[in-house]
XYZ file of C-alpha atoms in Angstrom:
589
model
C 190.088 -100.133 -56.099
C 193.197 -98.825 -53.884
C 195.648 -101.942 -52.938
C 198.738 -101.187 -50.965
C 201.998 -102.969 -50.113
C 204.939 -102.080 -48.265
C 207.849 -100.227 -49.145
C 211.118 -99.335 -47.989
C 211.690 -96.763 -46.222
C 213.894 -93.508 -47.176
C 214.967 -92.068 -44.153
C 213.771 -88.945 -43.011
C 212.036 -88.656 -46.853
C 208.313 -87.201 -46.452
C 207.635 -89.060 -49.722
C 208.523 -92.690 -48.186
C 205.766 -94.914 -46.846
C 203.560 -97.706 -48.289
C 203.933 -98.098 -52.309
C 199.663 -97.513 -53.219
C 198.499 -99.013 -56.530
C 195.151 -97.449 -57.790
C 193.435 -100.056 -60.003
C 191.050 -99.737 -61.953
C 186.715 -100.565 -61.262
C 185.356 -103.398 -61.933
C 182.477 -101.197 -63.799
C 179.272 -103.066 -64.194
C 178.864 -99.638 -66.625
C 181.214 -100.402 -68.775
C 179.928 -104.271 -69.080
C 176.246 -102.029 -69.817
C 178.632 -99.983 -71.961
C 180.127 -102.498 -74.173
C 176.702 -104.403 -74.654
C 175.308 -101.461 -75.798
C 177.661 -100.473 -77.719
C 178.106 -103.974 -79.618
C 173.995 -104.117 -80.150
C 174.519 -100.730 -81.604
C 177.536 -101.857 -84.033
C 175.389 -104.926 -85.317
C 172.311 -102.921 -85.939
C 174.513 -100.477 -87.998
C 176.706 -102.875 -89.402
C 173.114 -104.593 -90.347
C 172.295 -101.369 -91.829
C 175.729 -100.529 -93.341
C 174.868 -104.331 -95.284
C 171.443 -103.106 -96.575
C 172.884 -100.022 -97.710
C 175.673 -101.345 -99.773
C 173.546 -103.992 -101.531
C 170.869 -101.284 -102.162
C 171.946 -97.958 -102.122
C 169.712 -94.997 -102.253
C 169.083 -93.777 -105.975
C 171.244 -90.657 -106.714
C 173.158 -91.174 -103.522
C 176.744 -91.535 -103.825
C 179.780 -93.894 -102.008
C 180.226 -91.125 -99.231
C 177.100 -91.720 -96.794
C 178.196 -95.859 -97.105
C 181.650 -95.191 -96.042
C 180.726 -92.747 -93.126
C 178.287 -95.269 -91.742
C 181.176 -98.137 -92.303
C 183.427 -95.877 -90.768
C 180.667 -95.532 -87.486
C 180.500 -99.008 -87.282
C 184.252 -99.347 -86.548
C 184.498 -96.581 -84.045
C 181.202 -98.142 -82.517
C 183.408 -101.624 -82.458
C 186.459 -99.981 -81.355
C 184.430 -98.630 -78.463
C 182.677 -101.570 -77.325
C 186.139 -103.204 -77.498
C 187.685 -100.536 -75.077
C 184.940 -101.134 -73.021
C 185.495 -104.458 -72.312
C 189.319 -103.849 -72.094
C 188.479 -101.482 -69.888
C 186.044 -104.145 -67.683
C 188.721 -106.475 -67.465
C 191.929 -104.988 -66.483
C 193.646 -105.438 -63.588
C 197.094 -103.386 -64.512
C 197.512 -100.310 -62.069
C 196.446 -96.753 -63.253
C 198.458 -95.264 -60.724
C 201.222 -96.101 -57.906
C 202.455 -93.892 -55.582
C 206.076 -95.209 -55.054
C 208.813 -94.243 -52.563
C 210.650 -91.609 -55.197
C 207.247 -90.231 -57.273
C 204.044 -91.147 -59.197
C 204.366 -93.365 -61.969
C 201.350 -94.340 -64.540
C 200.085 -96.188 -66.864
C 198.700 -92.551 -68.388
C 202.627 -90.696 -67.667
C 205.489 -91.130 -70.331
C 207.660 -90.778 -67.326
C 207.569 -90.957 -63.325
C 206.759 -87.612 -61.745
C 209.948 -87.195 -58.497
C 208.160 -85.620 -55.194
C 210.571 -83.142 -55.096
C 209.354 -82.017 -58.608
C 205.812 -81.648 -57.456
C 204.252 -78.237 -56.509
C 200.507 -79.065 -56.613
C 198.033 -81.433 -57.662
C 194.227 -80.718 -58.847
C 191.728 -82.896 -59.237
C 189.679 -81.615 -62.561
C 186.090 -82.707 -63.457
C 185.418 -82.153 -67.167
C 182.438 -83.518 -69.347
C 181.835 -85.777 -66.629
C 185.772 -86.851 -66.412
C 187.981 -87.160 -63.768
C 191.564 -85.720 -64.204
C 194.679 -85.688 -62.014
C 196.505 -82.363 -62.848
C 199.991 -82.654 -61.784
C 201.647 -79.008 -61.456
C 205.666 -79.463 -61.395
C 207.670 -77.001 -59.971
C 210.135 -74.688 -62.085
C 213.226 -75.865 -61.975
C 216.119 -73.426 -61.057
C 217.438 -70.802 -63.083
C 214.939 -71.631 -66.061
C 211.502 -70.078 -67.151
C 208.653 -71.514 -66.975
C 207.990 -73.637 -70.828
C 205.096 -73.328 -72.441
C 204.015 -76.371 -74.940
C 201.777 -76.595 -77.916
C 198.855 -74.177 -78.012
C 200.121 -72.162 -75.257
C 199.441 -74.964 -73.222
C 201.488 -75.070 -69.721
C 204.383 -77.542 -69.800
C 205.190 -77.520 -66.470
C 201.657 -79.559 -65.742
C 201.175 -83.708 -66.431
C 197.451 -84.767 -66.526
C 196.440 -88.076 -65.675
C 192.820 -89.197 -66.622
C 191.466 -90.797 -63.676
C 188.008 -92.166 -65.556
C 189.013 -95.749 -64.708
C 188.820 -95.344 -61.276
C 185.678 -95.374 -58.959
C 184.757 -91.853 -57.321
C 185.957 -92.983 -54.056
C 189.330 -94.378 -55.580
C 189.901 -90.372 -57.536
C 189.377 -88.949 -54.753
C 191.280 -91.042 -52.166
C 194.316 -90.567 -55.051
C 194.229 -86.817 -54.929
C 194.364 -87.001 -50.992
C 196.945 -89.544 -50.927
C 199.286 -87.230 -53.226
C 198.760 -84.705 -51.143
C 199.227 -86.346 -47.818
C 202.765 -87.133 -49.056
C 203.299 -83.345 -50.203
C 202.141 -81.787 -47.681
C 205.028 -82.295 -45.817
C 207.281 -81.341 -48.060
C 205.586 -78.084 -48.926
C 206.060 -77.314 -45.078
C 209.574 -78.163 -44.677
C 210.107 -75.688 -47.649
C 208.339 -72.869 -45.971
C 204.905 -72.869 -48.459
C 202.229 -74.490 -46.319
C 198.769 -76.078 -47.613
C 198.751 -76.219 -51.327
C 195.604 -74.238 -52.399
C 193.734 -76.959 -54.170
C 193.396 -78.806 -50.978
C 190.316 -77.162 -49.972
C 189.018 -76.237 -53.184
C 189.320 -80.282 -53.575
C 187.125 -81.452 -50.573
C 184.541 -78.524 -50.916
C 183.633 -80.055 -54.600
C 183.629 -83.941 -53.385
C 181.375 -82.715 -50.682
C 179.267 -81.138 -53.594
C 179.785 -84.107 -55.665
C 178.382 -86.983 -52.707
C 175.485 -84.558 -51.836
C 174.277 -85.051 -55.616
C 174.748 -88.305 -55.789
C 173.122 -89.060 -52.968
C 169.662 -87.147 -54.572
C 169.877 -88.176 -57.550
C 172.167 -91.666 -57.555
C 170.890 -92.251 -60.984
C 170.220 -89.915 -64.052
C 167.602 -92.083 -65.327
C 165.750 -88.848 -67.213
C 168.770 -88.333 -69.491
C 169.556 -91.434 -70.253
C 165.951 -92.251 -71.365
C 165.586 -89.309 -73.657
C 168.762 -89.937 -74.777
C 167.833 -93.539 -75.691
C 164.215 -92.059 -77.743
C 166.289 -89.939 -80.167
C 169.000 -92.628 -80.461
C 165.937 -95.229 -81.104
C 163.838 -93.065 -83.212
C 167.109 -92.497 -85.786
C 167.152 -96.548 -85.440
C 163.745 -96.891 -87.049
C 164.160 -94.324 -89.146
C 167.022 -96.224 -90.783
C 165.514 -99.765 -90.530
C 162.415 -97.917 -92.582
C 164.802 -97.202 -95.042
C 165.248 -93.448 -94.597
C 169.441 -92.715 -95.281
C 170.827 -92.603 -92.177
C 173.149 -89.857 -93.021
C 170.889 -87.275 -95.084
C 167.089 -87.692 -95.183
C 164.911 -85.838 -97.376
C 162.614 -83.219 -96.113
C 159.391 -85.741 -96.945
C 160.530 -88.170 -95.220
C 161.441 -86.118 -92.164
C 158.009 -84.636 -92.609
C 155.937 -88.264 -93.098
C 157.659 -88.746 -89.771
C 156.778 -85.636 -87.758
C 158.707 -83.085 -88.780
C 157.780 -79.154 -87.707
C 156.080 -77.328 -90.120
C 153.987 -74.027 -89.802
C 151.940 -74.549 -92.218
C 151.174 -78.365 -90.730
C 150.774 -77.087 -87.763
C 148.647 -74.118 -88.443
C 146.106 -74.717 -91.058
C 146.369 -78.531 -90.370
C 146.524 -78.473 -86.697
C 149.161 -80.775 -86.364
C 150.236 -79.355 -82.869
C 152.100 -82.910 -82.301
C 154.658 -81.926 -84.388
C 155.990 -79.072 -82.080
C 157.396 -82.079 -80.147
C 157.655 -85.033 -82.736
C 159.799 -83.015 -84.908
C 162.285 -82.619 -81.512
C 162.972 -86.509 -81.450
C 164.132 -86.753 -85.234
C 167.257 -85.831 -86.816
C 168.722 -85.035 -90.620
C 171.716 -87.819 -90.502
C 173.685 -89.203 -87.641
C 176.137 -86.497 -87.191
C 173.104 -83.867 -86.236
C 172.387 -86.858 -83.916
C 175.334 -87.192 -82.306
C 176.217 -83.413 -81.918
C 172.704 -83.012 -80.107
C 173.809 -85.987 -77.842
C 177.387 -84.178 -77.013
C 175.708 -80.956 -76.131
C 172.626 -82.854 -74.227
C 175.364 -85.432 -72.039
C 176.901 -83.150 -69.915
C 174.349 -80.569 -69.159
C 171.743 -83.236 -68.521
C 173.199 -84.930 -66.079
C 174.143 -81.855 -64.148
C 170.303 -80.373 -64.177
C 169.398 -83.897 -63.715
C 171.491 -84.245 -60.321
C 169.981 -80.542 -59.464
C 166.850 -80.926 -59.777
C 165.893 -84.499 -60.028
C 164.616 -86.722 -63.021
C 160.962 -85.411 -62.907
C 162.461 -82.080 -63.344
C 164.333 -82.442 -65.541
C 162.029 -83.753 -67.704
C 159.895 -80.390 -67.204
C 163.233 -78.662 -68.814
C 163.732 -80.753 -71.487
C 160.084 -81.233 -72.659
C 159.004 -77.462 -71.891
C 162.399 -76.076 -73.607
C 161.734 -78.567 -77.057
C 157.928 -77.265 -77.060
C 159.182 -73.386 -76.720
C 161.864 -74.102 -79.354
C 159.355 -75.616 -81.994
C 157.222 -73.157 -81.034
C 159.255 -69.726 -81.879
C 160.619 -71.704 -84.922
C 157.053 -71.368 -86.708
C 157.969 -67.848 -86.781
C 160.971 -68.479 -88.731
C 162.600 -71.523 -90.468
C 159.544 -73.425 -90.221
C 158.196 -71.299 -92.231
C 160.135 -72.033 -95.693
C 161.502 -75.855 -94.097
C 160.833 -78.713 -92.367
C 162.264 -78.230 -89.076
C 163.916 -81.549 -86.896
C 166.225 -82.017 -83.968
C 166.515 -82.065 -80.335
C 168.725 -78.981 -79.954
C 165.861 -76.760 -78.985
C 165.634 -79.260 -75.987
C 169.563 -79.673 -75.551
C 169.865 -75.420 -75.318
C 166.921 -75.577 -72.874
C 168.889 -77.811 -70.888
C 171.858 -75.722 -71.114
C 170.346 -72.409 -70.358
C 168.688 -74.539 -67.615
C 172.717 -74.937 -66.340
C 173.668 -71.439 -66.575
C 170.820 -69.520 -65.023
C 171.129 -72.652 -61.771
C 174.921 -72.011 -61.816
C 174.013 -68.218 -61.767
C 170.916 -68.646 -59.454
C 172.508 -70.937 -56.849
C 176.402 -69.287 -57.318
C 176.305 -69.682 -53.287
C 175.853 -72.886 -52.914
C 177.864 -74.132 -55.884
C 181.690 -74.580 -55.299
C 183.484 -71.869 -57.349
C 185.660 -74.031 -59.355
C 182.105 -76.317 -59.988
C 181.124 -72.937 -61.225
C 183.701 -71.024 -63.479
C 184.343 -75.189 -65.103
C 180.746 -75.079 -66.028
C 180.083 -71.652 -67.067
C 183.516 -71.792 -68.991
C 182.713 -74.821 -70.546
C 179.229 -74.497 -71.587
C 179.025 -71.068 -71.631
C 181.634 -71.011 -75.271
C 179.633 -74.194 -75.916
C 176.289 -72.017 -76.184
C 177.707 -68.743 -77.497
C 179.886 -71.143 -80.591
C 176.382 -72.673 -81.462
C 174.504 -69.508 -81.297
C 177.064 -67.896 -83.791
C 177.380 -70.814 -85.989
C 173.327 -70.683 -86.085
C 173.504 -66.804 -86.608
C 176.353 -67.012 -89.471
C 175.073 -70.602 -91.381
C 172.704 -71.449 -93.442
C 170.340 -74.366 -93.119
C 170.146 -74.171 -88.828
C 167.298 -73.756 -86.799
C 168.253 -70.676 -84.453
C 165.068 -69.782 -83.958
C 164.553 -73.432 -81.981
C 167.765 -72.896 -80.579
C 167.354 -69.440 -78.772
C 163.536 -70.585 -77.829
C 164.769 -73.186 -76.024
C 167.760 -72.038 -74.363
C 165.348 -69.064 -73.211
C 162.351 -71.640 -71.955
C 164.931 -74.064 -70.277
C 166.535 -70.745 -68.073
C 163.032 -69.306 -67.719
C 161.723 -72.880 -65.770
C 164.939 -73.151 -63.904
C 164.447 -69.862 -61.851
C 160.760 -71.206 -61.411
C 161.964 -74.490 -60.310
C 163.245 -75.843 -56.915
C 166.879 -76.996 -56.629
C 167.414 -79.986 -54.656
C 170.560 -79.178 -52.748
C 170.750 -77.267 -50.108
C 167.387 -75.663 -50.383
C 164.207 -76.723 -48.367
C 160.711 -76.700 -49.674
C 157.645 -78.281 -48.820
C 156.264 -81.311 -51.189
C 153.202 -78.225 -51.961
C 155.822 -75.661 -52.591
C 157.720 -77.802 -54.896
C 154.457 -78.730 -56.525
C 153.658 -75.351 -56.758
C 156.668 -73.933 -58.157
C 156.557 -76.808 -61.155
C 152.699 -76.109 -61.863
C 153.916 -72.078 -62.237
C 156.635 -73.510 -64.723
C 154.609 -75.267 -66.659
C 151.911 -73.111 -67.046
C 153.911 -69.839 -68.017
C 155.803 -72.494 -70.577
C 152.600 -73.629 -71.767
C 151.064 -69.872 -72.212
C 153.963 -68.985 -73.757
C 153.861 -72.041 -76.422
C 150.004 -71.444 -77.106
C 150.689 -67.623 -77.769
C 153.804 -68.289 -80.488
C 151.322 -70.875 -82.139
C 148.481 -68.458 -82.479
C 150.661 -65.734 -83.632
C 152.316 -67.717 -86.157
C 152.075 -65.863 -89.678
C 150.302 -67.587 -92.668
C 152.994 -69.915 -94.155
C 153.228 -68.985 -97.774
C 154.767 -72.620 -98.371
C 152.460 -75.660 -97.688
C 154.817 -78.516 -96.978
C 152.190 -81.413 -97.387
C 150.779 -79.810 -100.603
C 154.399 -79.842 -101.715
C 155.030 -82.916 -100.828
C 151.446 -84.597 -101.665
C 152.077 -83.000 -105.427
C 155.664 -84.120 -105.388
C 153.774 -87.915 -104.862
C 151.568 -87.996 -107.340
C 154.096 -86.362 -109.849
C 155.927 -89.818 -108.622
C 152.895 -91.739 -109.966
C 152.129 -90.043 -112.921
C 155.731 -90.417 -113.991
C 155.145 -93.835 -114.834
C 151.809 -93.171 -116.854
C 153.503 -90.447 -118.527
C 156.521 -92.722 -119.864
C 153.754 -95.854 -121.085
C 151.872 -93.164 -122.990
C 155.338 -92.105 -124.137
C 156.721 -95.490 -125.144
C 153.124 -96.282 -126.642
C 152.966 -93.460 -129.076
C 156.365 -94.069 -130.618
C 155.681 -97.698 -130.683
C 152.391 -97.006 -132.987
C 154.030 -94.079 -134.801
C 157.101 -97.060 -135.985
C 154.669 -99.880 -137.288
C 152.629 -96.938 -139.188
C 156.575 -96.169 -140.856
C 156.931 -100.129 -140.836
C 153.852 -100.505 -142.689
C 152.377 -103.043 -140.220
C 149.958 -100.446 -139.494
C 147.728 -98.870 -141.803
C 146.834 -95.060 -141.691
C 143.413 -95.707 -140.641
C 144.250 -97.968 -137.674
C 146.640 -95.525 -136.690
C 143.859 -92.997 -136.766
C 141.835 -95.161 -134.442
C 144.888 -95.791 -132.076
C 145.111 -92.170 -131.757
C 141.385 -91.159 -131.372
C 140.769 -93.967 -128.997
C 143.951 -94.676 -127.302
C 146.352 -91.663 -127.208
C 144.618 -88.838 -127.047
C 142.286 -90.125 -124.417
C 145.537 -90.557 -122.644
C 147.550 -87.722 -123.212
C 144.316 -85.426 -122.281
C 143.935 -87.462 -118.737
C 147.582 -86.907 -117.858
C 147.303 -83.449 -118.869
C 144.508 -82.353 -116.929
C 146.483 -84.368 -113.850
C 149.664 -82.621 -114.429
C 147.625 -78.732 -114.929
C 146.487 -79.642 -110.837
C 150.385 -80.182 -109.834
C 151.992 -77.513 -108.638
C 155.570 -76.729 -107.181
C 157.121 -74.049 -105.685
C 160.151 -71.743 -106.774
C 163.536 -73.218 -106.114
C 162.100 -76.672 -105.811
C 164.239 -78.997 -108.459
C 161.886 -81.247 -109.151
C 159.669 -77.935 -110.186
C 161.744 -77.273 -113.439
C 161.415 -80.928 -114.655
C 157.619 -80.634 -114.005
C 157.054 -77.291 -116.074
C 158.821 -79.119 -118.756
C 157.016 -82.258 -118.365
C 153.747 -80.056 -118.856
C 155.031 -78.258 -121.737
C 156.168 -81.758 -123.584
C 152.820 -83.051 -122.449
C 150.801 -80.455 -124.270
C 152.731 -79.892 -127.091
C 152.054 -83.897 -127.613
C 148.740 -83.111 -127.454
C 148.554 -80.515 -130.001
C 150.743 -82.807 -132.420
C 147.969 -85.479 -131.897
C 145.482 -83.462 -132.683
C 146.750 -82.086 -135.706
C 148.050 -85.108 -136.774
C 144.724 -86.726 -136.361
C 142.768 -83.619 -138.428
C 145.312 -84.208 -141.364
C 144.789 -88.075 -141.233
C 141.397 -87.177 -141.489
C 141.236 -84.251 -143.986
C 142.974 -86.665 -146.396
C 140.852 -89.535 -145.641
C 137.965 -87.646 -147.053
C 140.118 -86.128 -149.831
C 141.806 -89.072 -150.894
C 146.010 -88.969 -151.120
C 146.278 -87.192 -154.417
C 147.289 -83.574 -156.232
C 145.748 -80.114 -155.750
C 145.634 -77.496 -157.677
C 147.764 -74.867 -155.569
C 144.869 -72.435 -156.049
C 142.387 -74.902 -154.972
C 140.822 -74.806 -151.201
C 142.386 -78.547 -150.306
C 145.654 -77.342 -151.273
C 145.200 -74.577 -148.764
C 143.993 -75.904 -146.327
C 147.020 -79.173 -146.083
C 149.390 -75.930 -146.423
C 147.859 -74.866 -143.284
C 147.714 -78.146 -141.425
C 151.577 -78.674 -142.492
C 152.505 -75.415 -141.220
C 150.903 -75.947 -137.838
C 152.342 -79.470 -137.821
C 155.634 -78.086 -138.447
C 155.490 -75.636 -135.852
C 154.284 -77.609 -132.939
C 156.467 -80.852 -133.621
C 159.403 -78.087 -133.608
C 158.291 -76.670 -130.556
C 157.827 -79.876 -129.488
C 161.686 -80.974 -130.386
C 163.018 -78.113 -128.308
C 160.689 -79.121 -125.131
C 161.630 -82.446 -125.086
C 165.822 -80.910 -125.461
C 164.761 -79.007 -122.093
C 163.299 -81.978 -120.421
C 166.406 -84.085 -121.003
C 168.390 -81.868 -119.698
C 166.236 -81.072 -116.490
C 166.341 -84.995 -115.432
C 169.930 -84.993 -116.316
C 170.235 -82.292 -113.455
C 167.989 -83.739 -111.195
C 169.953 -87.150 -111.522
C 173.113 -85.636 -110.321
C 174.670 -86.909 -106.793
C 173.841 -84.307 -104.051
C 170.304 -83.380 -105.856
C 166.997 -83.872 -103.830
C 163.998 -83.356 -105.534
């Protein structure tokens, strides 16, 4: 809100007149803002709890302290919100000698000021004050290169009306001085009014970017239950991400999971992927959303995450599970450029080099970083960013263009039907997956299950083998134990752990190859152990003759013994040192 108050006057001074203070909105969004934002602090300072009193096994301190860390700035932020509700102190003043502000580490004189622009960034309003050089000195540069000679005041605070009826009431006041010394209209004067006008006609089609905010809201809620089901919230493993929805060509194609193509689009590996998918989606979302209108936009976003999951079966899918919204998000930004490009004539030229500055670097930094990294899904990226410009030429903008309610109508049915073609012929062309994730991940579950079996049978054996040393256990009930109890056993688990299969590069593979080996060399003890126990229960526990066929033949049965229970020794070395590695922080089996 604007308030004014008089002033006295300097005569003859252009600058003189009433003294305006700019105050800041009430904002019923921020009130929205700071709700949301304290629900979202107690459900992760709910989780944070959970996590400290039971961490994750193998996880270390780090994911706890990032979350604890994203609970303050989530606090912090609510609290700015509501500080930002309530108060009543002017942003800005125009005075009778220059601009002062709450924003300004020192007044601005008139007679310093050249220009002023007003700058819309990320959905930000800025005041750009551009000073003039002062006499017989060059113009400084600051930090970065950056121009010193310009003050920026963020105008955020401040309704739409209120930034731009600042800007125009700077300017009222400089235009006369700029005439007196000879340089007429400052440039950004029209530049100015033709992107307001720009600005009101969008908000008047689309007052309210309902579309983004609700798909905004599903990933935000699906990482919620994702967390409250005990998933980490800062690195989930590739099972869990899968039991979820995850993509997957195999799932998908010898399966026929085709749900996952968009599932997989509303989960994410840890809150950071999360919020850098938000970032990118904000700004560009509410631009396309303005465009074109919700229903529209939800064609972009929804056709671009489909082509992105779709062209990703082709590629990282493949060998991973694949999650995230960013197909979606570069759909939405190559939905931005090709409109910008499209509709250049009817978009304001500083509306257009801002955006396709902006998120042009945006798009070409992510590319590269896909291109040049491990572990990202380009594939999903550049299907996307190709679907989302591909249905934006199809598509009917809004502004400044008429067409019929059956033009429109057909224009959308043509976008979605190439988009759909298009998905249905990457899914049918997808390659055999050599890795099947829910094999994987069904054998990595029952390995879970057998462990268990595998350590009784363990902890059995040794227990029986102690009370035979102990005495408390005669040779023939240790016979028994073994022919009725162990072996029985050790066979079952064997012929359970022969079916389990992993593969290469896996972790948990190594520690089931040795688990096998251990397994069967067990085995072979037992049975060798049992033939001896035997062979001398029908021989009776005396001397032989070395030339004599029962001396032989408890030579041999030594031997083998000796053999296997060294092999045997050197397996179980291996297996130690297998879970040792698989224990260690950062390891997912």
């Amino acid at each position: 809100m604007a308030s004014e108050q008089q002033a006295p006057r300097a005569g003859g001074s252009a600058a003189a007149g009433r003294e305006r203070h700019f105050l800041p909105r009430k904002s019923g969004i921020s009130w929205v803002l700071a709700v949301l934002l304290g629900l979202l602090t107690l459900f992760l300072a709910l989780g944070t709890l959970a996590l400290w009193a039971k961490p994750n096994p193998g996880e270390g301190p780090g994911p706890r302290v990032l979350l604890l860390l994203l609970v303050l700035a989530c606090a912090a932020g609510a609290w700015y919100a509501v500080r930002r509700a309530t108060s009543r102190k002017p942003l800005l003043t125009l005075g009778q000698h220059g601009i002062t502000s709450s924003k300004l580490r020192e007044p601005v004189p008139w007679s310093r000021l050249e220009d002023v622009e007003l700058v819309q960034v990320m959905g930000s309003a800025y005041l750009d004050l551009k000073l003039r050089n002062e006499p017989g000195k060059q113009p400084r540069r600051g930090m970065w290169g950056k121009n010193a000679a310009v003050r920026r005041i963020n105008l955020s605070m401040l309704k739409p009306d209120d930034q731009f009826a600042a800007y125009a009431a700077i300017h009222a006041r400089l235009a006369p001085l700029r005439e007196a010394a000879g340089l007429g209209a400052a440039p950004s004067v029209k530049q100015a009014q033709e992107v307001r006008a720009f600005e009101q006609q969008l908000d008047v089609l689309t007052p309210t970017p309902w579309a983004l905010y609700l798909v905004m809201a599903l990933n935000v809620g699906v990482w919620v239950l994702n967390v409250f089901n005990g998933i980490s919230p800062m690195k989930p493993t590739p099972q869990e991400l899968f039991a979820w929805g995850a993509n997957s060509a195999a799932a998908v194609t010898i399966d026929g999971q085709y749900w996952r193509l968009l599932t997989a689009t509303f989960l994410h590996a840890g809150v950071l992927h999360l919020a850098l998918n938000m970032f990118g989606l904000w700004e560009a979302g509410r631009q396309i959303c303005r465009w074109f209108g919700n229903g529209q936009f939800l064609l972009v976003y929804l056709g671009s995450a489909l082509a992105g999951s779709a062209l990703s079966l082709h590629f990282s899918s493949q060998q991973s599970v694949s999650v995230g919204a960013s197909g979606a998000v570069f759909g939405v930004l190559g939905a931005l450029l090709a409109a910008v490009w499209k509709h250049r004539e009817r978009i304001p030229a500083a509306t257009s080099k801002q955006l396709m500055t902006s998120q042009g670097i945006f798009v070409a930094y992510a590319l590269l970083q896909g291109f040049t990294k491990p572990g990202i899904d380009n594939a999903a990226h550049v299907g996307g960013l190709l679907a989302g410009a591909a249905i934006t030429l199809l598509l009917a903008q809004q502004m400044g263009q008429v067409a019929s309610a059956g033009g429109r109508l057909l224009r959308q049915g043509l976008a979605l039907g190439i988009t759909g073609a298009a998905v249905l012929v990457l899914v049918l062309s997808t390659p055999a997956s050599a890795v099947n994730h829910r094999a994987i991940f069904e054998s990595q579950d029952k390995l879970k299950r057998l462990l268990p079996r595998v350590e009784s049978s363990e902890r059995a054996l040794v227990k029986d083998a102690q009370s035979l040393k102990a005495g408390t256990l005669n040779a023939q009930e240790f016979i028994v134990k073994i022919r009725d109890t162990h072996l029985p056993a050790y066979r079952s688990t064997n012929a359970e752990l022969a079916s389990l299969t992993l593969p290469e590069g896996l972790p948990m593979r190594g520690m089931l190859e040795d688990i096998k080996v251990v397994h069967r060399l067990t085995e072979e003890t037992l049975v060798l152990e049992l033939r001896k126990l035997d062979f001398l229960q029908i021989v009776g526990n005396r001397e032989f003759e070395p030339s004599s066929l029962e001396y032989q033949t408890m030579q041999v049965l030594n031997q083998q013994l000796g053999e296997t229970s060294a092999k045997l020794k050197l397996a179980r070395q291996k297996l130690e040192a297998s879970v040792a590695e698989l224990k260690k922080p950062g390891r997912s089996p």
